[in-house]
Amino acid sequence: MMQSNFNEKGLFMFIKIVYLAISIFLLTMASRVHAQCDASIGEIEYLFDDLSFYHVKSQVDAEKTIRVDTINTSDCTLYFSLSSQNQGYLKSNSQFIDYQIRLENQLLSRSINQVKLNNSKVDIRLVIPAGTPVKAGYYTDRLELRLYDENKQTVDEIEIEIETNIQPRTNLSLLGYNTFSNTVYLGELKPAEKYTMLPSLQIVTNTDVQLNVTSENKSRLLHSIFSNKYGISYTLQLGSEEINLVKASSLNFSYSGQTEFYIPLSIQLEDFTRQAAGEYSDVIRFQISPLNY
């Protein structure tokens, strides 16, 4: 009988100990659930964007700034990661722009990066550095944002579409010597003479362009007084292209990373005789316009 009572008492004590252990375990689990991080990504705000106005002659960077708000972060240690679908390139159908991604003032590489958050707002800056060759066009990328807790477990994620339309920018100017108010003086006119002391055209562009050239007198230098009677025909040479301006002519220039074109000008006179002494002149007009826009 004494042996039986001892076994019953021992069994009772064993069950009691197991119950106590289970209670402590459940209490620990409840504490962990209560401390779980409930942070998430909140509002997306676009603070600034001048990417569409970027041009290669700019002395400052162009950028788009996006502010991301996070909520319920007070009890969390959080990390933020950012990745680009295009691996850090803005892409169009046939072109791309190598741009920089800066998160919390840190320059990110093309791979996924994680940055510890110090406050609830994060500014993402997408930057085209000054001097980067960029062709006009419509460009896109997609950013994936992930929010992690201290155990590097994802607590929220979002995708942001990046779009920008780089506007075409073209500029035409004269460079060189022997010019005054866009007037070129050839000096004494001689039969069959070629005159190369003319300025050069400078074209600065971020897209394919067409240069249109017209002559007021249909490719003739006319006498200032007897214009109906005396005139000297000529041809105009633009770089390696010789054109007769009896009718309007045009030349196309394709952008392929080259943003500046220099085109030397020269004039070839016809082999004339019996022309009256005096001043002869013509007006040549150059006009440039973007193609495919």
CSV table of C-alpha atoms in Angstrom, one decimal:
chain,number,residue,atom,x,y,z
A,1,MET,CA,0.0,0.0,0.0
A,2,MET,CA,2.8,2.4,0.8
A,3,GLN,CA,4.4,1.7,-2.6
A,4,SER,CA,1.1,2.5,-4.4
A,5,ASN,CA,0.7,5.9,-2.6
A,6,PHE,CA,4.2,6.9,-3.5
A,7,ASN,CA,3.6,6.2,-7.2
A,8,GLU,CA,0.3,8.2,-7.2
A,9,LYS,CA,2.0,11.2,-5.6
A,10,GLY,CA,4.9,11.0,-7.9
A,11,LEU,CA,2.6,10.9,-10.9
A,12,PHE,CA,0.7,14.0,-9.6
A,13,MET,CA,4.0,15.9,-9.2
A,14,PHE,CA,5.2,15.0,-12.7
A,15,ILE,CA,2.0,16.3,-14.4
A,16,LYS,CA,2.2,19.5,-12.4
A,17,ILE,CA,5.7,20.2,-13.6
A,18,VAL,CA,4.8,19.6,-17.2
A,19,TYR,CA,1.8,22.0,-16.9
A,20,LEU,CA,4.1,24.7,-15.4
A,21,ALA,CA,6.6,24.3,-18.3
A,22,ILE,CA,3.8,24.6,-20.9
A,23,SER,CA,2.5,27.7,-19.2
A,24,ILE,CA,5.9,29.4,-19.4
A,25,PHE,CA,6.3,28.5,-23.1
A,26,LEU,CA,2.8,29.9,-24.0
A,27,LEU,CA,3.6,33.1,-22.1
A,28,THR,CA,6.8,33.5,-24.0
A,29,MET,CA,5.1,33.0,-27.4
A,30,ALA,CA,2.4,35.6,-26.4
A,31,SER,CA,5.1,38.1,-25.6
A,32,ARG,CA,6.8,37.5,-29.0
A,33,VAL,CA,3.5,37.9,-30.9
A,34,HIS,CA,2.8,41.1,-29.1
A,35,ALA,CA,6.3,42.6,-30.0
A,36,GLN,CA,5.9,41.7,-33.8
A,37,CYS,CA,6.8,44.7,-36.1
A,38,ASP,CA,3.7,46.1,-37.9
A,39,ALA,CA,5.5,48.7,-40.0
A,40,SER,CA,4.4,49.2,-43.6
A,41,ILE,CA,5.0,51.5,-46.6
A,42,GLY,CA,2.7,54.5,-46.6
A,43,GLU,CA,2.3,57.5,-48.9
A,44,ILE,CA,4.5,58.0,-52.0
A,45,GLU,CA,5.2,61.7,-52.7
A,46,TYR,CA,6.9,63.2,-55.8
A,47,LEU,CA,8.9,66.2,-54.6
A,48,PHE,CA,10.8,67.3,-57.6
A,49,ASP,CA,11.4,66.3,-61.2
A,50,ASP,CA,13.4,68.1,-63.9
A,51,LEU,CA,14.6,65.0,-65.8
A,52,SER,CA,12.6,65.9,-68.9
A,53,PHE,CA,14.6,69.2,-69.3
A,54,TYR,CA,18.0,67.6,-69.1
A,55,HIS,CA,20.5,68.5,-71.8
A,56,VAL,CA,24.1,67.6,-72.3
A,57,LYS,CA,25.3,71.2,-72.0
A,58,SER,CA,23.8,71.7,-68.6
A,59,GLN,CA,26.2,72.4,-65.8
A,60,VAL,CA,24.1,70.8,-63.1
A,61,ASP,CA,22.6,67.3,-62.6
A,62,ALA,CA,19.0,66.6,-63.4
A,63,GLU,CA,17.0,64.6,-60.9
A,64,LYS,CA,13.7,63.2,-59.8
A,65,THR,CA,13.1,63.1,-56.0
A,66,ILE,CA,10.5,60.6,-54.5
A,67,ARG,CA,9.6,60.6,-50.8
A,68,VAL,CA,8.4,57.4,-49.3
A,69,ASP,CA,6.6,57.4,-45.9
A,70,THR,CA,6.7,54.5,-43.6
A,71,ILE,CA,4.1,53.9,-40.8
A,72,ASN,CA,3.9,52.0,-37.5
A,73,THR,CA,7.7,52.1,-37.1
A,74,SER,CA,8.1,53.2,-33.5
A,75,ASP,CA,8.8,49.6,-32.1
A,76,CYS,CA,10.8,48.4,-35.1
A,77,THR,CA,14.3,48.4,-36.4
A,78,LEU,CA,13.9,48.6,-40.1
A,79,TYR,CA,15.9,48.3,-43.3
A,80,PHE,CA,15.0,49.5,-46.8
A,81,SER,CA,16.1,48.0,-50.1
A,82,LEU,CA,15.7,49.3,-53.6
A,83,SER,CA,16.2,47.5,-56.9
A,84,SER,CA,15.8,48.6,-60.5
A,85,GLN,CA,14.1,46.4,-63.1
A,86,ASN,CA,16.5,47.9,-65.8
A,87,GLN,CA,19.6,47.6,-63.5
A,88,GLY,CA,20.0,51.3,-63.1
A,89,TYR,CA,19.1,52.4,-66.7
A,90,LEU,CA,16.2,54.4,-68.1
A,91,LYS,CA,15.3,52.6,-71.3
A,92,SER,CA,13.4,53.6,-74.5
A,93,ASN,CA,12.8,51.4,-77.5
A,94,SER,CA,16.4,51.8,-78.8
A,95,GLN,CA,18.2,54.0,-76.3
A,96,PHE,CA,19.1,53.9,-72.6
A,97,ILE,CA,20.3,56.4,-70.0
A,98,ASP,CA,22.8,55.4,-67.3
A,99,TYR,CA,21.4,57.1,-64.2
A,100,GLN,CA,22.2,57.0,-60.5
A,101,ILE,CA,20.0,56.0,-57.6
A,102,ARG,CA,20.7,57.7,-54.3
A,103,LEU,CA,18.9,56.5,-51.1
A,104,GLU,CA,19.4,58.3,-47.8
A,105,ASN,CA,22.3,60.2,-49.4
A,106,GLN,CA,24.0,57.0,-50.3
A,107,LEU,CA,24.9,56.1,-53.9
A,108,LEU,CA,23.5,52.6,-54.6
A,109,SER,CA,25.0,50.1,-56.9
A,110,ARG,CA,23.0,48.3,-59.6
A,111,SER,CA,22.4,45.3,-57.3
A,112,ILE,CA,19.9,45.2,-54.4
A,113,ASN,CA,20.9,47.4,-51.5
A,114,GLN,CA,19.8,47.6,-47.9
A,115,VAL,CA,19.9,50.7,-45.9
A,116,LYS,CA,19.0,51.1,-42.2
A,117,LEU,CA,16.2,53.6,-41.7
A,118,ASN,CA,16.8,56.4,-39.2
A,119,ASN,CA,13.3,58.0,-39.5
A,120,SER,CA,9.9,57.3,-41.0
A,121,LYS,CA,10.5,59.2,-44.3
A,122,VAL,CA,12.9,58.1,-47.1
A,123,ASP,CA,14.0,60.3,-50.0
A,124,ILE,CA,15.0,58.5,-53.2
A,125,ARG,CA,16.9,60.6,-55.8
A,126,LEU,CA,17.2,59.5,-59.4
A,127,VAL,CA,20.0,61.5,-60.9
A,128,ILE,CA,21.3,62.0,-64.5
A,129,PRO,CA,24.8,63.4,-63.9
A,130,ALA,CA,25.7,66.6,-65.9
A,131,GLY,CA,27.5,65.7,-69.1
A,132,THR,CA,25.8,62.4,-69.7
A,133,PRO,CA,25.0,61.9,-73.4
A,134,VAL,CA,21.2,61.5,-73.6
A,135,LYS,CA,19.0,61.3,-76.7
A,136,ALA,CA,15.5,62.8,-76.6
A,137,GLY,CA,12.8,60.3,-76.1
A,138,TYR,CA,10.4,58.5,-73.7
A,139,TYR,CA,12.2,56.5,-71.1
A,140,THR,CA,11.0,54.1,-68.3
A,141,ASP,CA,12.2,52.0,-65.4
A,142,ARG,CA,10.5,50.2,-62.5
A,143,LEU,CA,11.7,50.4,-58.9
A,144,GLU,CA,11.0,47.7,-56.3
A,145,LEU,CA,11.0,48.9,-52.7
A,146,ARG,CA,11.1,46.4,-49.9
A,147,LEU,CA,10.8,47.1,-46.1
A,148,TYR,CA,12.6,44.6,-43.8
A,149,ASP,CA,12.5,44.1,-40.0
A,150,GLU,CA,15.6,43.5,-37.9
A,151,ASN,CA,15.5,39.8,-38.8
A,152,LYS,CA,15.7,40.8,-42.5
A,153,GLN,CA,12.1,39.5,-43.0
A,154,THR,CA,10.1,41.4,-45.6
A,155,VAL,CA,7.2,43.3,-43.9
A,156,ASP,CA,6.0,45.3,-47.0
A,157,GLU,CA,6.9,46.0,-50.6
A,158,ILE,CA,5.8,48.2,-53.4
A,159,GLU,CA,6.7,49.0,-57.1
A,160,ILE,CA,7.1,52.5,-58.5
A,161,GLU,CA,6.9,53.2,-62.2
A,162,ILE,CA,9.5,55.7,-63.4
A,163,GLU,CA,8.7,57.6,-66.6
A,164,THR,CA,10.3,60.6,-68.2
A,165,ASN,CA,10.1,62.3,-71.6
A,166,ILE,CA,13.4,64.0,-72.5
A,167,GLN,CA,12.5,66.9,-74.7
A,168,PRO,CA,14.3,67.5,-78.0
A,169,ARG,CA,16.8,70.4,-77.8
A,170,THR,CA,18.6,71.8,-80.8
A,171,ASN,CA,20.8,74.8,-81.3
A,172,LEU,CA,22.4,76.3,-84.4
A,173,SER,CA,25.1,78.9,-84.4
A,174,LEU,CA,28.0,80.3,-86.5
A,175,LEU,CA,31.6,79.9,-85.4
A,176,GLY,CA,34.8,81.3,-86.8
A,177,TYR,CA,36.1,84.5,-88.3
A,178,ASN,CA,35.3,86.9,-91.1
A,179,THR,CA,31.8,87.5,-89.7
A,180,PHE,CA,30.0,90.6,-88.5
A,181,SER,CA,26.3,90.5,-87.7
A,182,ASN,CA,26.2,87.3,-89.7
A,183,THR,CA,27.5,89.1,-92.8
A,184,VAL,CA,30.4,87.5,-94.7
A,185,TYR,CA,32.6,89.6,-97.0
A,186,LEU,CA,34.3,87.6,-99.7
A,187,GLY,CA,36.4,90.5,-101.0
A,188,GLU,CA,37.2,90.6,-104.7
A,189,LEU,CA,35.1,88.2,-106.7
A,190,LYS,CA,37.2,86.2,-109.2
A,191,PRO,CA,35.9,83.7,-111.9
A,192,ALA,CA,35.8,80.1,-110.8
A,193,GLU,CA,37.3,81.0,-107.4
A,194,LYS,CA,36.6,79.0,-104.2
A,195,TYR,CA,36.2,81.0,-101.0
A,196,THR,CA,36.8,79.1,-97.8
A,197,MET,CA,37.2,82.0,-95.4
A,198,LEU,CA,33.7,81.5,-94.1
A,199,PRO,CA,32.4,80.6,-90.7
A,200,SER,CA,31.4,77.1,-89.7
A,201,LEU,CA,28.0,76.0,-88.6
A,202,GLN,CA,27.7,74.5,-85.1
A,203,ILE,CA,24.8,72.2,-84.4
A,204,VAL,CA,24.2,71.1,-80.8
A,205,THR,CA,21.4,68.5,-80.5
A,206,ASN,CA,20.1,65.6,-78.5
A,207,THR,CA,18.1,64.1,-81.3
A,208,ASP,CA,18.2,63.5,-85.1
A,209,VAL,CA,17.9,66.8,-86.9
A,210,GLN,CA,17.3,68.1,-90.4
A,211,LEU,CA,19.2,71.2,-91.6
A,212,ASN,CA,17.3,73.2,-94.3
A,213,VAL,CA,19.1,75.6,-96.5
A,214,THR,CA,17.6,78.2,-98.8
A,215,SER,CA,19.0,81.0,-101.0
A,216,GLU,CA,17.1,84.3,-101.4
A,217,ASN,CA,18.4,84.7,-105.0
A,218,LYS,CA,18.3,81.0,-106.0
A,219,SER,CA,22.1,80.4,-105.7
A,220,ARG,CA,23.2,83.7,-107.3
A,221,LEU,CA,25.1,86.7,-106.1
A,222,LEU,CA,23.2,89.7,-107.6
A,223,HIS,CA,24.4,93.2,-108.4
A,224,SER,CA,23.2,95.7,-105.8
A,225,ILE,CA,21.9,98.1,-108.4
A,226,PHE,CA,21.5,96.1,-111.7
A,227,SER,CA,20.2,92.9,-110.1
A,228,ASN,CA,18.0,92.1,-113.1
A,229,LYS,CA,21.0,92.2,-115.5
A,230,TYR,CA,24.1,91.1,-113.5
A,231,GLY,CA,24.5,88.1,-111.4
A,232,ILE,CA,27.1,85.4,-110.5
A,233,SER,CA,26.0,81.8,-109.9
A,234,TYR,CA,27.7,79.8,-107.1
A,235,THR,CA,27.4,76.6,-105.3
A,236,LEU,CA,27.6,76.2,-101.5
A,237,GLN,CA,29.6,73.5,-99.8
A,238,LEU,CA,28.6,72.3,-96.3
A,239,GLY,CA,31.4,70.0,-95.1
A,240,SER,CA,31.7,67.3,-97.8
A,241,GLU,CA,28.3,68.1,-99.3
A,242,GLU,CA,28.1,70.5,-102.3
A,243,ILE,CA,24.6,71.9,-102.9
A,244,ASN,CA,23.1,74.1,-105.6
A,245,LEU,CA,20.6,76.4,-104.0
A,246,VAL,CA,18.4,76.9,-107.0
A,247,LYS,CA,15.9,75.2,-104.8
A,248,ALA,CA,15.8,74.5,-101.1
A,249,SER,CA,18.1,71.7,-99.9
A,250,SER,CA,18.2,69.7,-96.7
A,251,LEU,CA,20.7,67.5,-94.9
A,252,ASN,CA,20.0,65.0,-92.1
A,253,PHE,CA,22.2,64.4,-89.1
A,254,SER,CA,21.6,61.3,-87.0
A,255,TYR,CA,22.3,61.4,-83.3
A,256,SER,CA,24.4,58.5,-82.1
A,257,GLY,CA,26.0,59.8,-78.9
A,258,GLN,CA,27.5,62.8,-80.8
A,259,THR,CA,25.9,65.9,-79.6
A,260,GLU,CA,27.8,68.5,-81.6
A,261,PHE,CA,28.4,68.8,-85.3
A,262,TYR,CA,30.8,71.3,-86.9
A,263,ILE,CA,30.2,72.0,-90.6
A,264,PRO,CA,32.7,74.2,-92.4
A,265,LEU,CA,31.2,76.4,-95.2
A,266,SER,CA,32.7,77.4,-98.6
A,267,ILE,CA,31.5,79.0,-101.8
A,268,GLN,CA,32.5,78.1,-105.3
A,269,LEU,CA,31.9,80.8,-108.0
A,270,GLU,CA,31.1,80.0,-111.6
A,271,ASP,CA,33.5,80.9,-114.3
A,272,PHE,CA,31.9,84.3,-115.2
A,273,THR,CA,32.8,87.1,-117.7
A,274,ARG,CA,31.6,90.6,-118.4
A,275,GLN,CA,30.2,91.4,-115.0
A,276,ALA,CA,29.6,95.0,-113.9
A,277,ALA,CA,31.8,96.4,-111.1
A,278,GLY,CA,30.0,96.8,-107.8
A,279,GLU,CA,28.7,94.9,-104.8
A,280,TYR,CA,27.1,91.5,-105.2
A,281,SER,CA,25.1,89.7,-102.5
A,282,ASP,CA,22.8,86.9,-101.6
A,283,VAL,CA,21.1,85.8,-98.4
A,284,ILE,CA,21.5,82.2,-97.3
A,285,ARG,CA,19.1,81.0,-94.6
A,286,PHE,CA,19.8,78.0,-92.4
A,287,GLN,CA,17.1,76.4,-90.3
A,288,ILE,CA,17.3,73.3,-88.1
A,289,SER,CA,14.5,71.1,-86.8
A,290,PRO,CA,14.3,67.8,-84.9
A,291,LEU,CA,13.3,64.7,-86.8
A,292,ASN,CA,10.7,62.1,-85.6
A,293,TYR,CA,9.0,64.5,-83.3
